[in-house]
Short mmCIF file of C-alpha atoms in Angstrom, two decimals:
data_model
loop_
_atom_site.label_atom_id
_atom_site.label_comp_id
_atom_site.label_asym_id
_atom_site.label_seq_id
_atom_site.Cartn_x
_atom_site.Cartn_y
_atom_site.Cartn_z
CA MET A 1 36.64 -74.19 -7.73
CA ILE A 2 34.90 -70.83 -7.35
CA ILE A 3 36.67 -67.51 -6.86
CA GLU A 4 34.53 -64.58 -5.97
CA LEU A 5 35.53 -60.94 -5.58
CA ARG A 6 33.33 -58.86 -3.32
CA GLY A 7 33.83 -55.10 -3.36
CA VAL A 8 37.51 -55.39 -4.25
CA TRP A 9 39.66 -52.26 -4.41
CA PHE A 10 43.31 -52.42 -5.42
CA ALA A 11 46.17 -49.90 -5.54
CA TYR A 12 49.84 -50.66 -6.19
CA PRO A 13 52.21 -50.16 -3.23
CA GLY A 14 53.26 -46.53 -2.94
CA SER A 15 50.42 -45.35 -5.21
CA ARG A 16 47.17 -43.69 -4.16
CA ARG A 17 45.44 -44.41 -7.48
CA HIS A 18 43.00 -47.30 -7.26
CA VAL A 19 43.40 -49.55 -10.30
CA LEU A 20 40.36 -51.60 -9.27
CA ARG A 21 37.37 -49.88 -7.71
CA GLY A 22 34.76 -51.92 -5.86
CA VAL A 23 34.87 -54.94 -8.17
CA HIS A 24 32.31 -57.72 -7.80
CA MET A 25 33.03 -60.77 -9.94
CA ARG A 26 32.75 -64.55 -9.87
CA VAL A 27 34.71 -67.16 -11.85
CA GLU A 28 34.29 -70.93 -11.64
CA GLY A 29 35.34 -74.27 -13.12
CA GLY A 30 34.01 -75.24 -16.55
CA ARG A 31 33.02 -71.67 -17.46
CA VAL A 32 34.77 -69.24 -19.78
CA VAL A 33 34.78 -65.56 -18.93
CA MET A 34 36.18 -62.94 -21.23
CA ILE A 35 37.40 -59.66 -19.79
CA GLU A 36 37.56 -56.84 -22.29
CA GLY A 37 38.40 -53.20 -22.04
CA PRO A 38 40.84 -50.56 -23.24
CA ASN A 39 44.55 -50.47 -22.37
CA GLY A 40 45.18 -49.43 -18.79
CA ALA A 41 41.62 -50.21 -17.70
CA GLY A 42 42.79 -52.70 -15.06
CA LYS A 43 42.34 -56.04 -16.87
CA THR A 44 45.77 -57.41 -15.95
CA THR A 45 45.44 -56.28 -12.33
CA LEU A 46 42.00 -57.92 -12.14
CA LEU A 47 43.48 -61.18 -13.47
CA LYS A 48 46.28 -61.05 -10.89
CA VAL A 49 43.79 -60.50 -8.08
CA LEU A 50 41.78 -63.48 -9.38
CA ALA A 51 45.05 -65.46 -9.59
CA LEU A 52 45.51 -64.80 -5.83
CA LEU A 53 48.78 -62.97 -6.54
CA TYR A 54 47.68 -59.46 -5.53
CA ARG A 55 46.09 -58.72 -2.18
CA PRO A 56 43.31 -56.14 -2.43
CA VAL A 57 43.51 -53.04 -0.25
CA LYS A 58 39.78 -53.36 0.43
CA GLY A 59 37.15 -56.04 -0.17
CA VAL A 60 37.14 -59.80 0.06
CA VAL A 61 38.42 -62.61 -2.18
CA LEU A 62 36.47 -65.78 -1.52
CA VAL A 63 37.84 -69.12 -2.68
CA ASP A 64 35.22 -71.84 -2.39
CA GLY A 65 33.57 -69.65 0.23
CA ASP A 66 36.68 -68.99 2.35
CA ASP A 67 38.24 -65.54 2.72
CA TYR A 68 41.56 -66.33 0.98
CA TRP A 69 43.69 -63.55 2.50
CA SER A 70 42.73 -64.50 6.06
CA LEU A 71 43.76 -68.14 5.62
CA ASP A 72 47.10 -69.52 6.85
CA PRO A 73 50.01 -69.45 4.33
CA ARG A 74 49.95 -73.24 3.86
CA THR A 75 46.27 -73.29 2.88
CA GLN A 76 46.80 -70.22 0.71
CA LEU A 77 49.58 -72.03 -1.20
CA SER A 78 47.50 -75.15 -1.76
CA LEU A 79 44.62 -73.02 -3.10
CA ARG A 80 46.91 -70.85 -5.24
CA ARG A 81 48.34 -74.00 -6.82
CA ARG A 82 44.90 -74.76 -8.29
CA VAL A 83 44.93 -71.51 -10.25
CA VAL A 84 47.47 -70.53 -12.91
CA TYR A 85 48.00 -67.13 -14.45
CA VAL A 86 49.80 -66.71 -17.79
CA HIS A 87 51.42 -63.33 -18.45
CA GLU A 88 50.82 -61.42 -21.66
CA ARG A 89 54.56 -61.24 -22.32
CA PRO A 90 55.90 -64.80 -22.12
CA ILE A 91 58.38 -65.11 -19.23
CA LEU A 92 60.56 -68.15 -19.83
CA LEU A 93 63.49 -69.40 -17.79
CA ARG A 94 66.90 -69.83 -19.33
CA GLY A 95 66.96 -73.46 -20.46
CA SER A 96 65.04 -75.70 -22.81
CA VAL A 97 61.32 -75.64 -23.58
CA LEU A 98 60.95 -78.99 -21.83
CA GLU A 99 62.56 -77.62 -18.65
CA ASN A 100 60.23 -74.63 -18.80
CA VAL A 101 57.10 -76.72 -19.23
CA ALA A 102 58.22 -79.00 -16.37
CA LEU A 103 58.69 -76.05 -13.99
CA GLY A 104 55.21 -75.99 -12.45
CA LEU A 105 55.30 -79.76 -11.90
CA LYS A 106 58.74 -79.52 -10.27
CA LEU A 107 57.55 -76.73 -7.98
CA ARG A 108 54.79 -79.07 -6.79
CA GLY A 109 57.29 -81.91 -6.29
CA VAL A 110 55.54 -84.09 -8.88
CA PRO A 111 57.67 -87.17 -9.69
CA GLY A 112 58.41 -87.56 -13.41
CA ALA A 113 57.97 -83.83 -14.09
CA ILE A 114 59.93 -84.03 -17.34
CA SER A 115 57.86 -86.90 -18.76
CA GLY A 116 54.69 -85.06 -17.67
CA ALA A 117 55.90 -81.95 -19.48
CA LEU A 118 56.68 -83.97 -22.60
CA GLU A 119 53.20 -85.46 -22.49
CA THR A 120 51.66 -81.98 -22.35
CA LEU A 121 53.78 -80.78 -25.27
CA ARG A 122 52.76 -83.87 -27.24
CA ALA A 123 49.06 -83.32 -26.47
CA MET A 124 49.35 -79.71 -27.62
CA GLY A 125 51.24 -80.65 -30.79
CA LEU A 126 54.33 -78.80 -29.60
CA GLU A 127 56.63 -81.78 -29.10
CA TYR A 128 58.96 -80.49 -31.83
CA LEU A 129 59.87 -77.54 -29.57
CA ALA A 130 60.91 -79.69 -26.57
CA GLU A 131 64.68 -79.41 -26.94
CA ARG A 132 64.75 -75.82 -28.19
CA LYS A 133 66.36 -73.20 -25.99
CA TRP A 134 64.23 -70.30 -24.76
CA ARG A 135 66.12 -67.82 -26.92
CA GLU A 136 65.52 -69.84 -30.09
CA LEU A 137 61.73 -69.36 -29.93
CA SER A 138 59.62 -66.89 -31.86
CA ALA A 139 57.25 -64.69 -29.86
CA GLY A 140 54.31 -66.92 -30.84
CA GLU A 141 56.15 -70.12 -29.88
CA ALA A 142 57.17 -68.59 -26.56
CA GLN A 143 53.53 -67.68 -25.90
CA LEU A 144 52.36 -71.23 -26.61
CA VAL A 145 55.15 -72.66 -24.43
CA SER A 146 54.10 -70.47 -21.50
CA ILE A 147 50.50 -71.64 -21.98
CA ALA A 148 51.71 -75.28 -22.18
CA ARG A 149 53.60 -74.72 -18.91
CA ALA A 150 50.33 -73.61 -17.30
CA VAL A 151 48.32 -76.47 -18.80
CA ALA A 152 50.90 -79.04 -17.61
CA VAL A 153 49.97 -78.49 -13.95
CA GLN A 154 46.29 -79.24 -14.73
CA PRO A 155 44.85 -76.12 -13.11
CA GLU A 156 41.22 -75.85 -12.14
CA LEU A 157 41.25 -72.24 -13.22
CA LEU A 158 43.38 -70.86 -16.08
CA LEU A 159 43.82 -67.10 -16.37
CA LEU A 160 45.20 -65.87 -19.69
CA ASP A 161 46.34 -62.31 -20.32
CA GLU A 162 46.05 -61.40 -24.02
CA PRO A 163 46.81 -64.98 -25.12
CA MET A 164 46.37 -64.23 -28.83
CA ALA A 165 48.76 -61.26 -28.81
CA HIS A 166 51.72 -62.91 -30.54
CA LEU A 167 50.00 -65.74 -32.39
CA ASP A 168 49.51 -66.15 -36.12
CA GLU A 169 46.26 -67.55 -37.55
CA ASP A 170 47.25 -71.24 -37.36
CA ARG A 171 48.47 -70.93 -33.80
CA ARG A 172 45.33 -69.04 -32.80
CA GLU A 173 43.34 -71.96 -34.17
CA LEU A 174 45.50 -74.35 -32.15
CA LEU A 175 44.98 -72.33 -28.97
CA VAL A 176 41.21 -72.23 -29.50
CA GLU A 177 41.21 -76.04 -29.78
CA ILE A 178 43.28 -76.38 -26.60
CA LEU A 179 41.00 -74.05 -24.65
CA ARG A 180 37.86 -75.79 -25.90
CA GLU A 181 39.33 -79.09 -24.76
CA LEU A 182 40.19 -77.65 -21.34
CA LYS A 183 36.69 -76.24 -20.95
CA SER A 184 35.18 -79.62 -21.79
CA ARG A 185 37.32 -81.11 -18.98
CA GLY A 186 35.81 -78.67 -16.49
CA VAL A 187 38.64 -76.14 -16.35
CA GLY A 188 37.51 -72.58 -15.72
CA ILE A 189 39.07 -70.11 -18.15
CA VAL A 190 39.35 -66.35 -17.87
CA VAL A 191 40.72 -64.50 -20.88
CA ALA A 192 41.64 -60.83 -20.88
CA SER A 193 41.73 -59.16 -24.23
CA HIS A 194 41.48 -55.50 -25.14
CA TRP A 195 39.30 -56.20 -28.14
CA PRO A 196 36.73 -58.94 -28.85
CA GLN A 197 38.03 -61.61 -31.19
CA ASP A 198 36.17 -64.20 -33.21
CA GLU A 199 38.58 -66.96 -32.20
CA LEU A 200 37.90 -66.35 -28.53
CA LEU A 201 34.16 -66.44 -29.11
CA ARG A 202 34.56 -69.91 -30.61
CA ILE A 203 35.89 -71.27 -27.31
CA GLY A 204 32.35 -70.94 -26.05
CA ILE A 205 32.39 -67.85 -23.88
CA ASP A 206 29.81 -67.98 -21.12
CA ARG A 207 30.15 -64.40 -19.98
CA VAL A 208 31.79 -61.17 -21.09
CA VAL A 209 32.67 -58.44 -18.66
CA ARG A 210 34.05 -55.02 -19.51
CA VAL A 211 36.59 -53.22 -17.36
CA VAL A 212 36.54 -49.44 -17.59
CA GLY A 213 38.47 -47.21 -15.22
CA GLY A 214 38.90 -50.04 -12.73
CA GLU A 215 35.19 -50.85 -12.59
CA VAL A 216 33.70 -54.07 -13.92
CA ARG A 217 30.49 -54.04 -15.92
CA ALA A 218 28.70 -57.17 -17.09
CA LEU A 219 27.80 -57.22 -20.80
CA MET B 1 114.26 -56.81 -7.88
CA ASN B 2 114.29 -55.90 -11.58
CA ILE B 3 111.61 -53.82 -13.27
CA VAL B 4 109.71 -56.82 -14.69
CA GLU B 5 109.54 -58.50 -11.27
CA GLU B 6 108.41 -55.24 -9.70
CA VAL B 7 105.67 -54.73 -12.30
CA LEU B 8 104.52 -58.32 -11.73
CA GLU B 9 104.45 -57.79 -7.99
CA ILE B 10 102.47 -54.54 -8.34
CA THR B 11 100.02 -56.18 -10.75
CA LEU B 12 99.47 -59.13 -8.42
CA ARG B 13 98.95 -56.79 -5.47
CA SER B 14 96.41 -54.76 -7.44
CA LEU B 15 94.50 -57.93 -8.31
CA VAL B 16 94.47 -59.23 -4.74
CA VAL B 17 93.57 -55.86 -3.17
CA SER B 18 90.77 -55.02 -5.62
CA GLY B 19 89.56 -58.64 -5.74
CA THR B 20 89.28 -58.76 -1.95
CA ALA B 21 87.58 -55.35 -1.90
CA THR B 22 85.08 -56.59 -4.51
CA LEU B 23 84.31 -59.75 -2.51
CA LEU B 24 83.91 -57.71 0.66
CA ALA B 25 81.65 -55.15 -1.02
CA SER B 26 79.59 -57.91 -2.66
CA ALA B 27 79.04 -59.56 0.73
CA TRP B 28 77.03 -56.57 1.94
CA SER B 29 75.97 -54.93 -1.33
CA LEU B 30 74.08 -57.91 -2.78
CA PRO B 31 71.84 -58.55 0.26
CA LEU B 32 71.29 -54.77 0.40
CA ALA B 33 70.35 -54.80 -3.29
CA TYR B 34 67.84 -57.60 -2.66
CA ILE B 35 66.20 -55.62 0.15
CA LEU B 36 66.10 -52.43 -1.93
CA ALA B 37 64.58 -54.29 -4.87
CA LYS B 38 61.36 -54.76 -2.92
CA PRO B 39 58.74 -52.04 -3.30
CA GLY B 40 58.49 -49.31 -0.66
CA ARG B 41 59.04 -45.56 -0.34
CA LEU B 42 61.91 -45.80 2.17
CA ARG B 43 63.67 -48.38 -0.01
CA SER B 44 63.21 -46.19 -3.05
CA LEU B 45 64.69 -43.23 -1.14
CA MET B 46 67.69 -45.33 -0.05
CA ALA B 47 68.22 -46.51 -3.62
CA SER B 48 68.19 -42.87 -4.81
CA ILE B 49 70.80 -41.91 -2.21
CA LEU B 50 73.01 -44.84 -3.24
CA GLU B 51 72.57 -43.87 -6.89
CA ALA B 52 73.85 -40.38 -6.09
CA LEU B 53 76.89 -41.90 -4.37
CA VAL B 54 77.90 -44.04 -7.38
CA GLY B 55 80.00 -41.21 -8.80
CA ILE B 56 81.56 -40.04 -5.52
CA PRO B 57 85.09 -38.71 -6.18
CA THR B 58 87.62 -41.21 -4.89
CA VAL B 59 89.80 -38.39 -3.54
CA LEU B 60 86.92 -37.16 -1.37
CA LEU B 61 86.22 -40.64 -0.03
CA GLY B 62 89.96 -41.21 0.42
CA LEU B 63 90.24 -37.98 2.42
CA ALA B 64 87.28 -38.89 4.65
CA LEU B 65 88.71 -42.34 5.34
CA TYR B 66 92.20 -40.87 5.85
CA MET B 67 90.78 -38.67 8.62
CA LEU B 68 89.03 -41.66 10.18
CA PHE B 69 92.07 -43.96 9.99
CA SER B 70 94.74 -41.39 10.94
CA ARG B 71 96.29 -41.67 14.36
CA SER B 72 94.05 -38.92 15.78
CA GLY B 73 90.96 -40.23 13.93
CA ILE B 74 88.04 -42.20 15.41
CA LEU B 75 89.36 -45.46 13.94
CA GLY B 76 93.03 -44.64 14.47
CA PHE B 77 93.37 -47.46 17.02
CA LEU B 78 92.96 -49.98 14.17
CA HIS B 79 96.36 -48.91 12.73
CA LEU B 80 95.08 -49.37 9.19
CA LEU B 81 96.58 -46.31 7.56
CA TYR B 82 99.29 -47.06 4.95
CA THR B 83 98.42 -50.75 4.79
CA VAL B 84 96.79 -52.74 2.00
CA ARG B 85 93.91 -53.47 4.39
CA ALA B 86 93.07 -49.77 4.38
CA ILE B 87 92.97 -49.77 0.57
CA VAL B 88 90.74 -52.86 0.62
CA VAL B 89 88.28 -51.22 3.03
CA GLY B 90 88.33 -47.95 1.09
CA GLN B 91 87.77 -49.60 -2.28
CA ALA B 92 85.02 -51.80 -0.84
CA ILE B 93 83.19 -48.71 0.42
CA LEU B 94 83.77 -46.95 -2.91
CA ILE B 95 82.19 -49.69 -5.01
CA THR B 96 79.32 -50.50 -2.63
CA PRO B 97 76.88 -48.02 -4.24
CA LEU B 98 77.81 -49.17 -7.74
CA ILE B 99 77.29 -52.89 -7.02
CA ALA B 100 74.17 -52.30 -4.91
CA VAL B 101 72.49 -49.99 -7.43
CA THR B 102 73.19 -52.07 -10.53
CA ALA B 103 72.35 -55.37 -8.79
CA CYS B 104 69.19 -53.76 -7.38
CA ARG B 105 67.99 -52.89 -10.90
CA VAL B 106 68.61 -56.47 -12.06
CA LEU B 107 66.89 -57.96 -9.00
CA LYS B 108 63.95 -55.58 -9.28
CA SER B 109 63.35 -56.66 -12.83
CA ALA B 110 63.79 -60.36 -11.88
CA ARG B 111 61.36 -59.97 -8.98
CA GLU B 112 58.75 -58.27 -11.14
CA SER B 113 58.94 -60.89 -13.87
CA PHE B 114 60.41 -64.22 -12.74
CA GLU B 115 59.31 -64.14 -9.11
CA GLU B 116 55.75 -63.28 -10.09
CA MET B 117 55.78 -65.87 -12.89
CA ALA B 118 56.93 -68.53 -10.41
CA LEU B 119 54.25 -67.55 -7.88
CA ALA B 120 51.63 -67.62 -10.65
CA LEU B 121 52.78 -71.13 -11.44
CA GLY B 122 52.43 -72.35 -7.86
CA ALA B 123 55.82 -71.63 -6.26
CA ASP B 124 56.05 -70.90 -2.56
CA ASP B 125 57.89 -67.72 -1.54
CA LEU B 126 61.29 -69.43 -1.19
CA GLN B 127 61.00 -71.24 -4.52
CA ALA B 128 60.01 -67.99 -6.24
CA MET B 129 62.96 -66.15 -4.68
CA ALA B 130 65.37 -68.91 -5.76
CA ILE B 131 64.08 -68.76 -9.34
CA ALA B 132 64.36 -64.96 -9.47
CA LEU B 133 67.92 -65.08 -8.09
CA ARG B 134 68.95 -67.76 -10.57
CA GLU B 135 67.60 -65.75 -13.47
CA ALA B 136 69.22 -62.57 -12.14
CA LEU B 137 72.64 -64.23 -11.80
CA PRO B 138 74.15 -63.00 -15.11
CA GLY B 139 73.16 -59.42 -14.29
CA ILE B 140 74.44 -59.71 -10.72
CA THR B 141 77.76 -61.07 -12.00
CA SER B 142 78.04 -58.11 -14.35
CA SER B 143 77.46 -55.66 -11.51
CA VAL B 144 80.23 -57.35 -9.46
CA VAL B 145 82.59 -57.17 -12.45
CA MET B 146 81.79 -53.48 -12.86
CA GLY B 147 82.62 -53.01 -9.19
CA PHE B 148 85.97 -54.75 -9.62
CA SER B 149 86.84 -52.63 -12.66
CA ARG B 150 86.05 -49.45 -10.73
CA ALA B 151 88.14 -50.61 -7.75
CA VAL B 152 91.20 -51.67 -9.73
CA GLY B 153 91.21 -48.41 -11.68
CA GLU B 154 90.80 -45.93 -8.80
CA LEU B 155 93.70 -43.80 -7.59
CA GLY B 156 92.57 -41.47 -4.79
CA ILE B 157 91.96 -44.11 -2.12
CA ALA B 158 95.03 -46.20 -2.94
CA LEU B 159 97.19 -43.08 -2.78
CA MET B 160 95.76 -41.49 0.36
CA LEU B 161 95.20 -44.64 2.43
CA GLY B 162 98.03 -46.78 1.07
CA GLY B 163 100.67 -44.12 0.67
CA ASN B 164 102.20 -45.77 -2.44
CA ILE B 165 104.89 -47.52 -0.41
CA ARG B 166 107.20 -49.60 -2.60
CA GLY B 167 106.90 -53.32 -1.92
CA THR B 168 103.97 -52.83 0.45
CA THR B 169 101.06 -50.74 -0.77
CA ARG B 170 102.04 -49.75 -4.31
CA VAL B 171 99.36 -50.76 -6.81
CA LEU B 172 99.06 -50.17 -10.56
CA THR B 173 97.30 -46.78 -10.37
CA THR B 174 99.67 -45.32 -7.77
CA ALA B 175 102.65 -46.68 -9.73
CA ILE B 176 101.31 -44.92 -12.86
CA ALA B 177 100.91 -41.64 -10.95
CA LEU B 178 104.48 -41.94 -9.62
CA SER B 179 105.89 -42.75 -13.09
CA VAL B 180 104.17 -39.68 -14.58
CA SER B 181 105.46 -37.43 -11.81
CA MET B 182 108.99 -38.73 -12.50
CA GLY B 183 108.65 -38.22 -16.25
CA GLU B 184 108.70 -41.96 -17.02
CA TYR B 185 105.82 -41.81 -19.48
CA GLU B 186 106.73 -45.04 -21.25
CA LEU B 187 106.49 -47.04 -18.00
CA ALA B 188 103.25 -45.23 -17.10
CA LEU B 189 101.72 -46.22 -20.45
CA TYR B 190 102.93 -49.81 -20.01
CA LEU B 191 101.30 -50.02 -16.58
CA GLY B 192 98.15 -48.39 -17.94
CA GLY B 193 98.01 -51.06 -20.64
CA ILE B 194 98.15 -53.75 -17.95
CA LEU B 195 95.32 -52.03 -16.07
CA VAL B 196 93.09 -51.94 -19.15
CA ALA B 197 94.02 -55.55 -20.02
CA ILE B 198 92.96 -56.72 -16.52
CA SER B 199 89.52 -55.12 -16.84
CA VAL B 200 89.02 -56.49 -20.36
CA LEU B 201 90.22 -59.99 -19.39
CA VAL B 202 87.96 -60.17 -16.33
CA SER B 203 85.00 -59.04 -18.38
CA LEU B 204 85.74 -61.54 -21.18
CA THR B 205 86.24 -64.41 -18.71
CA VAL B 206 82.89 -63.74 -17.08
CA ARG B 207 81.21 -63.55 -20.50
CA LEU B 208 82.86 -66.85 -21.45
CA LEU B 209 81.71 -68.51 -18.22
CA LYS B 210 78.17 -67.25 -18.80
CA GLY B 211 78.26 -68.79 -22.27
CA VAL B 212 79.52 -72.15 -20.96
CA GLN B 213 76.81 -72.26 -18.32
CA GLY B 214 74.12 -71.21 -20.81
CA LEU B 215 73.51 -67.97 -18.93
#
């Protein structure tokens, strides 16, 4: 899967300030891109445009060569389901970890969503969290659970917003292993972080781009 | 009818009148809140106007509705004045801004977080909306409870539209006002205690139900 932004401008509804200004960028399966830049530079907005959640006010978003926002809603949904975005602040539903991890599979109508979710938790070494309630998790555990929820749906492109933010050293190590494994399976990974981190470099970053004032510069 | 029976009757009437008003107000306030929770300048302006109306004096609203419902008023043909139906309508209008504004805040937050999370995870628009609504449910319930508490404790509308008629439109607040005017402070305090107990009990029951359902 290839997502390409061509001259993308974005402003939030009701605002005249452009958060993204003429962005050109390309992300694809099996490659890891790191987006860095200071707070408020537009990293999160860029990720959400890449995740096909935000419609640009100007410019084109091409998915495998097709102009995504001119496609019919059904095709848009099937393409959007191949990309998953994970928020910086973990957003978990009320319920158990297992129910949370099964959510994406349930939304796709996958039979055996719960067993699929359990399998993902097991593969990520998080099986011990399965029956825990959302409010019983630490910030780091919640972050890993939200990443597990994304991994469970086997996306072709995984977009992570500050994934290391709440993790301690051991859990960072675990996440690096998970991301390396995903990359080796051909999953494209885009990580936004406001400072470069050694752990992220060990995933095997193919490209680093810097966002400053809504503009993207290749490094 | 002895005093205990009369107090029971007034309490029951208060519950039914304010409960019905709350249901009625919820029926239009919650969809309105959902619409206002979406981004947009006009919606934001409407939400600001509703916010300003949250604290509208009940006497002022009661007077406006009295003029509408009186025989010579535009809605005089409905013959609502001095009936419990008039109090229900008045209270429902009174608590509409409160329920709509508080539910709107909850829904806005749910839309920004849960709806977007669901979309990011592959939900279609309906699935995302259902998830956001489910997650917003405890907050929505709280806004409805707040609306009920405001309705059951208001005096101006019940007095002006209901007329405090014994056995027909007398509710707890109008009975308290009458007791005070007659110098029966002990009875007024007793009725006031019931009023406070109703609000506390409703709030506790909802909290208990939320706990049972894991909300």
